[in-house]
C-alpha cells in the first residue's frame, strides 16, 4: 500500500477518528465519504480483481462501478457509499466474495 | 411497509422538484435516494457544503439549495441511504436502508435516477489513478478534495467546468486533452442560431474557457490513440493530436465524454427504450409529461434523456403535475395552466443541446475500442472478446453475456452495456436498436442474505398483525 497522496484538501477539517485499512491505522475525517478519505490518505489499491488480481481504486464515486469494494467489519461494501465512523476495520475484499457483496 | 400516493426514486434536481410540486397539490410523497444527502450528483452534498466550497463550485451549484430546502414539507418523506433493488408491478418497491430491507407501495412511480458517465474504455482505464471526471467533481463537492497533477481527457463542457473549478481551488490540471475536432465545431455552428436561446450557457462556457486560458493550461484538440500506462497505477497518458505524438506524466487521469441516462431501473421493469443516434445511448420512451408505456410509471430528469440540471427540474415538475391530475388532486385546466410556463422554460433549456451534441461528440476510439482494450471492468472482458463472440453468432448483449461474462459482474453492465451494444451492432452490420441492451433483472444491486432475511422477517411480523 502506497501512501503519498495525490489529492489535497481545500477547506475545513472536521474531527478525525481512527480506522484501520489492512491493519494500518489511518486518521480520517469523521462522517466524510470513506472512499474519498482513503484516496486522500493515498490508499492504493482498494482491492484486487477476482479475475486477474489487477489493482483497482474508485472510478465513479457514485455507487455505479463497484471498483471501490472493500470489506468493512466483515461485510463487503462500496466505500464510496459509506461514511467514516470510528474504529472501522477495513480490508481488501477476499477475492471469492467480490461478486456477491 | 410504507405507503404513499407517489414514490420517487432519486433525489437529484428532477426528484426534488417533483416531490415539492406533488406535495404542493396535496399528494403524499415517498422520496427514496441512495445517498445520505439530497442533491443527486449535480448538487451533491449541497445541504452541508461550506461557503468556500460553494464559491469555488459556482452559483449554478448553489442554486440546488432551494430545491433541497423544498423537501421540508409535511407530505414529503425523504428516506436517505435507500438502495432500491426491486420493483414489482410498478407499485411495489423493495429497498435497503442500513442493511435492512423494506418495502413501499405507491399509486404512481417516478423514476428520476439521473445520468452516468458514458463509459470511456481506453487502454489502461482500469488502473488506479484513472477516474471519471465526474468522480473528481464529486470528490470536490462532497469532500473538498482536489486531484493533484491531473490531466482531463475527453470532451464536453463538463471538462471546462471541472478545469475551472480546479484552477479556483489552486490545483490547476496539467492539461486538457480534448477529442473533439475542428470539423465537429464547424458542423455544430449550423445549430448555433437555435442554440442562442440558451445564451446563458454560451456566456458561461466562454467564461470558463477564459479562466482556463488565463491559468495557462495547455489544451490539445482532436486527440486520438489515447492510452494510459503505469505500473500498479496510472503514470502517463499518451495520445496523438494534430499529427503529433504526446506523452504527459500525471497522477490523476480524469475521463469524460458526455453522460448517458442511467436506465438500470427502467430497463428492469419493461419500460420501452429507443436508441438516440445523436446522444449514442438508449432513452426510455415517454410522452410530454414523462409517462412511459407503463401507465403508472413516469421518468424525469437526465434519466429520461440528457438535458442538464435545469431541464431535469422542469421535467420533474411536469411529471408531478400530470400525476396530480391522474390522482384527482388537480384538474386538467389547472395542470395545463401550471405546465405552460414550465414548457416554455424547458424548450429554452433544450435549445442548446443540438449544438453541444455536435460540437462535443463522444470519442470514436472509445465507442468502438481496439481489440485489446478491456470494456467490461468487472469481468475484464476485452473488445476483441466481444468481436470474437459476434463471429461465433452472438447477435445481442445477452448472448455475449452468457459466453464472456461481460455484464455479469456487480456493476451489472452499467459501464459496459453501451459499448457491447455498439461493438455487436458494428460486427453484425445491424443497428444499435436491433442489437438491443442487456436484460436487467433484479436485484439491481447485490443483496446479501442478511438483507433478504430482514425482509422475510418484516413480512412475517406484518402477516401476524
Ligand atoms: S467508486 Fe464506483 S461504486 Fe464506488
JSON list of N, CA and C in Angstrom, two decimals, chain B residues 344-379:
[
{"chain": "B", "resi": 344, "resn": "UNK", "atom": "N", "xyz": [-42.33, 26.32, -21.71]},
{"chain": "B", "resi": 344, "resn": "UNK", "atom": "CA", "xyz": [-41.58, 27.38, -22.39]},
{"chain": "B", "resi": 344, "resn": "UNK", "atom": "C", "xyz": [-40.14, 27.39, -21.88]},
{"chain": "B", "resi": 345, "resn": "UNK", "atom": "N", "xyz": [-39.99, 27.32, -20.58]},
{"chain": "B", "resi": 345, "resn": "UNK", "atom": "CA", "xyz": [-38.64, 27.32, -20.00]},
{"chain": "B", "resi": 345, "resn": "UNK", "atom": "C", "xyz": [-37.87, 26.09, -20.47]},
{"chain": "B", "resi": 346, "resn": "UNK", "atom": "N", "xyz": [-38.55, 24.96, -20.53]},
{"chain": "B", "resi": 346, "resn": "UNK", "atom": "CA", "xyz": [-37.88, 23.71, -20.92]},
{"chain": "B", "resi": 346, "resn": "UNK", "atom": "C", "xyz": [-37.36, 23.79, -22.36]},
{"chain": "B", "resi": 347, "resn": "UNK", "atom": "N", "xyz": [-38.17, 24.36, -23.25]},
{"chain": "B", "resi": 347, "resn": "UNK", "atom": "CA", "xyz": [-37.68, 24.39, -24.63]},
{"chain": "B", "resi": 347, "resn": "UNK", "atom": "C", "xyz": [-36.50, 25.35, -24.74]},
{"chain": "B", "resi": 348, "resn": "UNK", "atom": "N", "xyz": [-36.48, 26.40, -23.93]},
{"chain": "B", "resi": 348, "resn": "UNK", "atom": "CA", "xyz": [-35.32, 27.29, -23.89]},
{"chain": "B", "resi": 348, "resn": "UNK", "atom": "C", "xyz": [-34.07, 26.55, -23.40]},
{"chain": "B", "resi": 349, "resn": "UNK", "atom": "N", "xyz": [-34.25, 25.74, -22.37]},
{"chain": "B", "resi": 349, "resn": "UNK", "atom": "CA", "xyz": [-33.12, 24.97, -21.83]},
{"chain": "B", "resi": 349, "resn": "UNK", "atom": "C", "xyz": [-32.58, 23.99, -22.85]},
{"chain": "B", "resi": 350, "resn": "UNK", "atom": "N", "xyz": [-33.48, 23.35, -23.59]},
{"chain": "B", "resi": 350, "resn": "UNK", "atom": "CA", "xyz": [-33.07, 22.30, -24.52]},
{"chain": "B", "resi": 350, "resn": "UNK", "atom": "C", "xyz": [-32.48, 22.86, -25.82]},
{"chain": "B", "resi": 351, "resn": "UNK", "atom": "N", "xyz": [-32.66, 24.18, -26.05]},
{"chain": "B", "resi": 351, "resn": "UNK", "atom": "CA", "xyz": [-32.24, 24.76, -27.32]},
{"chain": "B", "resi": 351, "resn": "UNK", "atom": "C", "xyz": [-30.75, 24.59, -27.57]},
{"chain": "B", "resi": 352, "resn": "UNK", "atom": "N", "xyz": [-29.97, 24.52, -26.49]},
{"chain": "B", "resi": 352, "resn": "UNK", "atom": "CA", "xyz": [-28.53, 24.48, -26.63]},
{"chain": "B", "resi": 352, "resn": "UNK", "atom": "C", "xyz": [-28.02, 23.05, -26.92]},
{"chain": "B", "resi": 353, "resn": "UNK", "atom": "N", "xyz": [-28.89, 22.04, -26.67]},
{"chain": "B", "resi": 353, "resn": "UNK", "atom": "CA", "xyz": [-28.43, 20.65, -26.81]},
{"chain": "B", "resi": 353, "resn": "UNK", "atom": "C", "xyz": [-27.92, 20.26, -28.20]},
{"chain": "B", "resi": 354, "resn": "UNK", "atom": "N", "xyz": [-28.66, 20.57, -29.28]},
{"chain": "B", "resi": 354, "resn": "UNK", "atom": "CA", "xyz": [-28.15, 20.14, -30.59]},
{"chain": "B", "resi": 354, "resn": "UNK", "atom": "C", "xyz": [-26.75, 20.66, -30.86]},
{"chain": "B", "resi": 355, "resn": "UNK", "atom": "N", "xyz": [-26.47, 21.88, -30.42]},
{"chain": "B", "resi": 355, "resn": "UNK", "atom": "CA", "xyz": [-25.13, 22.44, -30.61]},
{"chain": "B", "resi": 355, "resn": "UNK", "atom": "C", "xyz": [-24.10, 21.65, -29.80]},
{"chain": "B", "resi": 356, "resn": "UNK", "atom": "N", "xyz": [-24.39, 21.42, -28.51]},
{"chain": "B", "resi": 356, "resn": "UNK", "atom": "CA", "xyz": [-23.45, 20.70, -27.65]},
{"chain": "B", "resi": 356, "resn": "UNK", "atom": "C", "xyz": [-23.20, 19.28, -28.17]},
{"chain": "B", "resi": 357, "resn": "UNK", "atom": "N", "xyz": [-24.32, 18.60, -28.55]},
{"chain": "B", "resi": 357, "resn": "UNK", "atom": "CA", "xyz": [-24.17, 17.21, -29.02]},
{"chain": "B", "resi": 357, "resn": "UNK", "atom": "C", "xyz": [-23.26, 17.13, -30.24]},
{"chain": "B", "resi": 358, "resn": "UNK", "atom": "N", "xyz": [-23.32, 18.12, -31.12]},
{"chain": "B", "resi": 358, "resn": "UNK", "atom": "CA", "xyz": [-22.49, 18.07, -32.33]},
{"chain": "B", "resi": 358, "resn": "UNK", "atom": "C", "xyz": [-21.09, 18.64, -32.12]},
{"chain": "B", "resi": 359, "resn": "UNK", "atom": "N", "xyz": [-20.97, 19.61, -31.25]},
{"chain": "B", "resi": 359, "resn": "UNK", "atom": "CA", "xyz": [-19.65, 20.19, -31.03]},
{"chain": "B", "resi": 359, "resn": "UNK", "atom": "C", "xyz": [-18.76, 19.25, -30.22]},
{"chain": "B", "resi": 360, "resn": "UNK", "atom": "N", "xyz": [-19.38, 18.44, -29.35]},
{"chain": "B", "resi": 360, "resn": "UNK", "atom": "CA", "xyz": [-18.62, 17.55, -28.47]},
{"chain": "B", "resi": 360, "resn": "UNK", "atom": "C", "xyz": [-19.11, 16.11, -28.58]},
{"chain": "B", "resi": 361, "resn": "UNK", "atom": "N", "xyz": [-18.99, 15.49, -29.76]},
{"chain": "B", "resi": 361, "resn": "UNK", "atom": "CA", "xyz": [-19.48, 14.12, -29.90]},
{"chain": "B", "resi": 361, "resn": "UNK", "atom": "C", "xyz": [-18.61, 13.16, -29.11]},
{"chain": "B", "resi": 362, "resn": "UNK", "atom": "N", "xyz": [-19.16, 11.98, -28.73]},
{"chain": "B", "resi": 362, "resn": "UNK", "atom": "CA", "xyz": [-18.35, 11.01, -28.00]},
{"chain": "B", "resi": 362, "resn": "UNK", "atom": "C", "xyz": [-17.10, 10.61, -28.78]},
{"chain": "B", "resi": 363, "resn": "UNK", "atom": "N", "xyz": [-16.09, 10.18, -28.06]},
{"chain": "B", "resi": 363, "resn": "UNK", "atom": "CA", "xyz": [-14.80, 9.82, -28.64]},
{"chain": "B", "resi": 363, "resn": "UNK", "atom": "C", "xyz": [-14.93, 8.48, -29.39]},
{"chain": "B", "resi": 364, "resn": "UNK", "atom": "N", "xyz": [-14.74, 8.51, -30.70]},
{"chain": "B", "resi": 364, "resn": "UNK", "atom": "CA", "xyz": [-14.89, 7.31, -31.54]},
{"chain": "B", "resi": 364, "resn": "UNK", "atom": "C", "xyz": [-14.05, 6.13, -31.00]},
{"chain": "B", "resi": 365, "resn": "UNK", "atom": "N", "xyz": [-12.82, 6.44, -30.58]},
{"chain": "B", "resi": 365, "resn": "UNK", "atom": "CA", "xyz": [-11.91, 5.39, -30.13]},
{"chain": "B", "resi": 365, "resn": "UNK", "atom": "C", "xyz": [-12.42, 4.65, -28.90]},
{"chain": "B", "resi": 366, "resn": "UNK", "atom": "N", "xyz": [-13.39, 5.24, -28.20]},
{"chain": "B", "resi": 366, "resn": "UNK", "atom": "CA", "xyz": [-13.97, 4.56, -27.03]},
{"chain": "B", "resi": 366, "resn": "UNK", "atom": "C", "xyz": [-15.34, 3.96, -27.34]},
{"chain": "B", "resi": 367, "resn": "UNK", "atom": "N", "xyz": [-15.98, 4.43, -28.41]},
{"chain": "B", "resi": 367, "resn": "UNK", "atom": "CA", "xyz": [-17.26, 3.82, -28.79]},
{"chain": "B", "resi": 367, "resn": "UNK", "atom": "C", "xyz": [-16.99, 2.44, -29.37]},
{"chain": "B", "resi": 368, "resn": "UNK", "atom": "N", "xyz": [-15.92, 2.34, -30.16]},
{"chain": "B", "resi": 368, "resn": "UNK", "atom": "CA", "xyz": [-15.52, 1.07, -30.75]},
{"chain": "B", "resi": 368, "resn": "UNK", "atom": "C", "xyz": [-14.03, 0.86, -30.45]},
{"chain": "B", "resi": 369, "resn": "UNK", "atom": "N", "xyz": [-13.72, 0.40, -29.25]},
{"chain": "B", "resi": 369, "resn": "UNK", "atom": "CA", "xyz": [-12.32, 0.32, -28.82]},
{"chain": "B", "resi": 369, "resn": "UNK", "atom": "C", "xyz": [-11.54, -0.77, -29.57]},
{"chain": "B", "resi": 370, "resn": "UNK", "atom": "N", "xyz": [-10.22, -0.66, -29.52]},
{"chain": "B", "resi": 370, "resn": "UNK", "atom": "CA", "xyz": [-9.35, -1.66, -30.13]},
{"chain": "B", "resi": 370, "resn": "UNK", "atom": "C", "xyz": [-9.53, -3.00, -29.40]},
{"chain": "B", "resi": 371, "resn": "UNK", "atom": "N", "xyz": [-9.21, -4.09, -30.11]},
{"chain": "B", "resi": 371, "resn": "UNK", "atom": "CA", "xyz": [-9.43, -5.44, -29.57]},
{"chain": "B", "resi": 371, "resn": "UNK", "atom": "C", "xyz": [-8.89, -5.67, -28.16]},
{"chain": "B", "resi": 372, "resn": "UNK", "atom": "N", "xyz": [-7.69, -5.14, -27.88]},
{"chain": "B", "resi": 372, "resn": "UNK", "atom": "CA", "xyz": [-7.06, -5.48, -26.61]},
{"chain": "B", "resi": 372, "resn": "UNK", "atom": "C", "xyz": [-7.61, -4.67, -25.43]},
{"chain": "B", "resi": 373, "resn": "UNK", "atom": "N", "xyz": [-8.47, -3.68, -25.69]},
{"chain": "B", "resi": 373, "resn": "UNK", "atom": "CA", "xyz": [-8.96, -2.82, -24.61]},
{"chain": "B", "resi": 373, "resn": "UNK", "atom": "C", "xyz": [-10.04, -3.54, -23.78]},
{"chain": "B", "resi": 374, "resn": "UNK", "atom": "N", "xyz": [-9.89, -3.47, -22.46]},
{"chain": "B", "resi": 374, "resn": "UNK", "atom": "CA", "xyz": [-10.92, -4.02, -21.56]},
{"chain": "B", "resi": 374, "resn": "UNK", "atom": "C", "xyz": [-12.17, -3.16, -21.68]},
{"chain": "B", "resi": 375, "resn": "UNK", "atom": "N", "xyz": [-13.31, -3.78, -21.90]},
{"chain": "B", "resi": 375, "resn": "UNK", "atom": "CA", "xyz": [-14.54, -2.99, -21.95]},
{"chain": "B", "resi": 375, "resn": "UNK", "atom": "C", "xyz": [-15.44, -3.29, -20.75]},
{"chain": "B", "resi": 376, "resn": "UNK", "atom": "N", "xyz": [-15.39, -4.49, -20.22]},
{"chain": "B", "resi": 376, "resn": "UNK", "atom": "CA", "xyz": [-16.16, -4.83, -19.01]},
{"chain": "B", "resi": 376, "resn": "UNK", "atom": "C", "xyz": [-15.17, -4.83, -17.86]},
{"chain": "B", "resi": 377, "resn": "UNK", "atom": "N", "xyz": [-15.23, -3.79, -17.03]},
{"chain": "B", "resi": 377, "resn": "UNK", "atom": "CA", "xyz": [-14.26, -3.62, -15.95]},
{"chain": "B", "resi": 377, "resn": "UNK", "atom": "C", "xyz": [-14.38, -4.75, -14.92]},
{"chain": "B", "resi": 378, "resn": "UNK", "atom": "N", "xyz": [-15.61, -5.17, -14.64]},
{"chain": "B", "resi": 378, "resn": "UNK", "atom": "CA", "xyz": [-15.82, -6.17, -13.59]},
{"chain": "B", "resi": 378, "resn": "UNK", "atom": "C", "xyz": [-15.20, -7.52, -13.95]},
{"chain": "B", "resi": 379, "resn": "UNK", "atom": "N", "xyz": [-15.50, -8.00, -15.15]},
{"chain": "B", "resi": 379, "resn": "UNK", "atom": "CA", "xyz": [-15.07, -9.34, -15.54]},
{"chain": "B", "resi": 379, "resn": "UNK", "atom": "C", "xyz": [-13.87, -9.30, -16.47]}
]
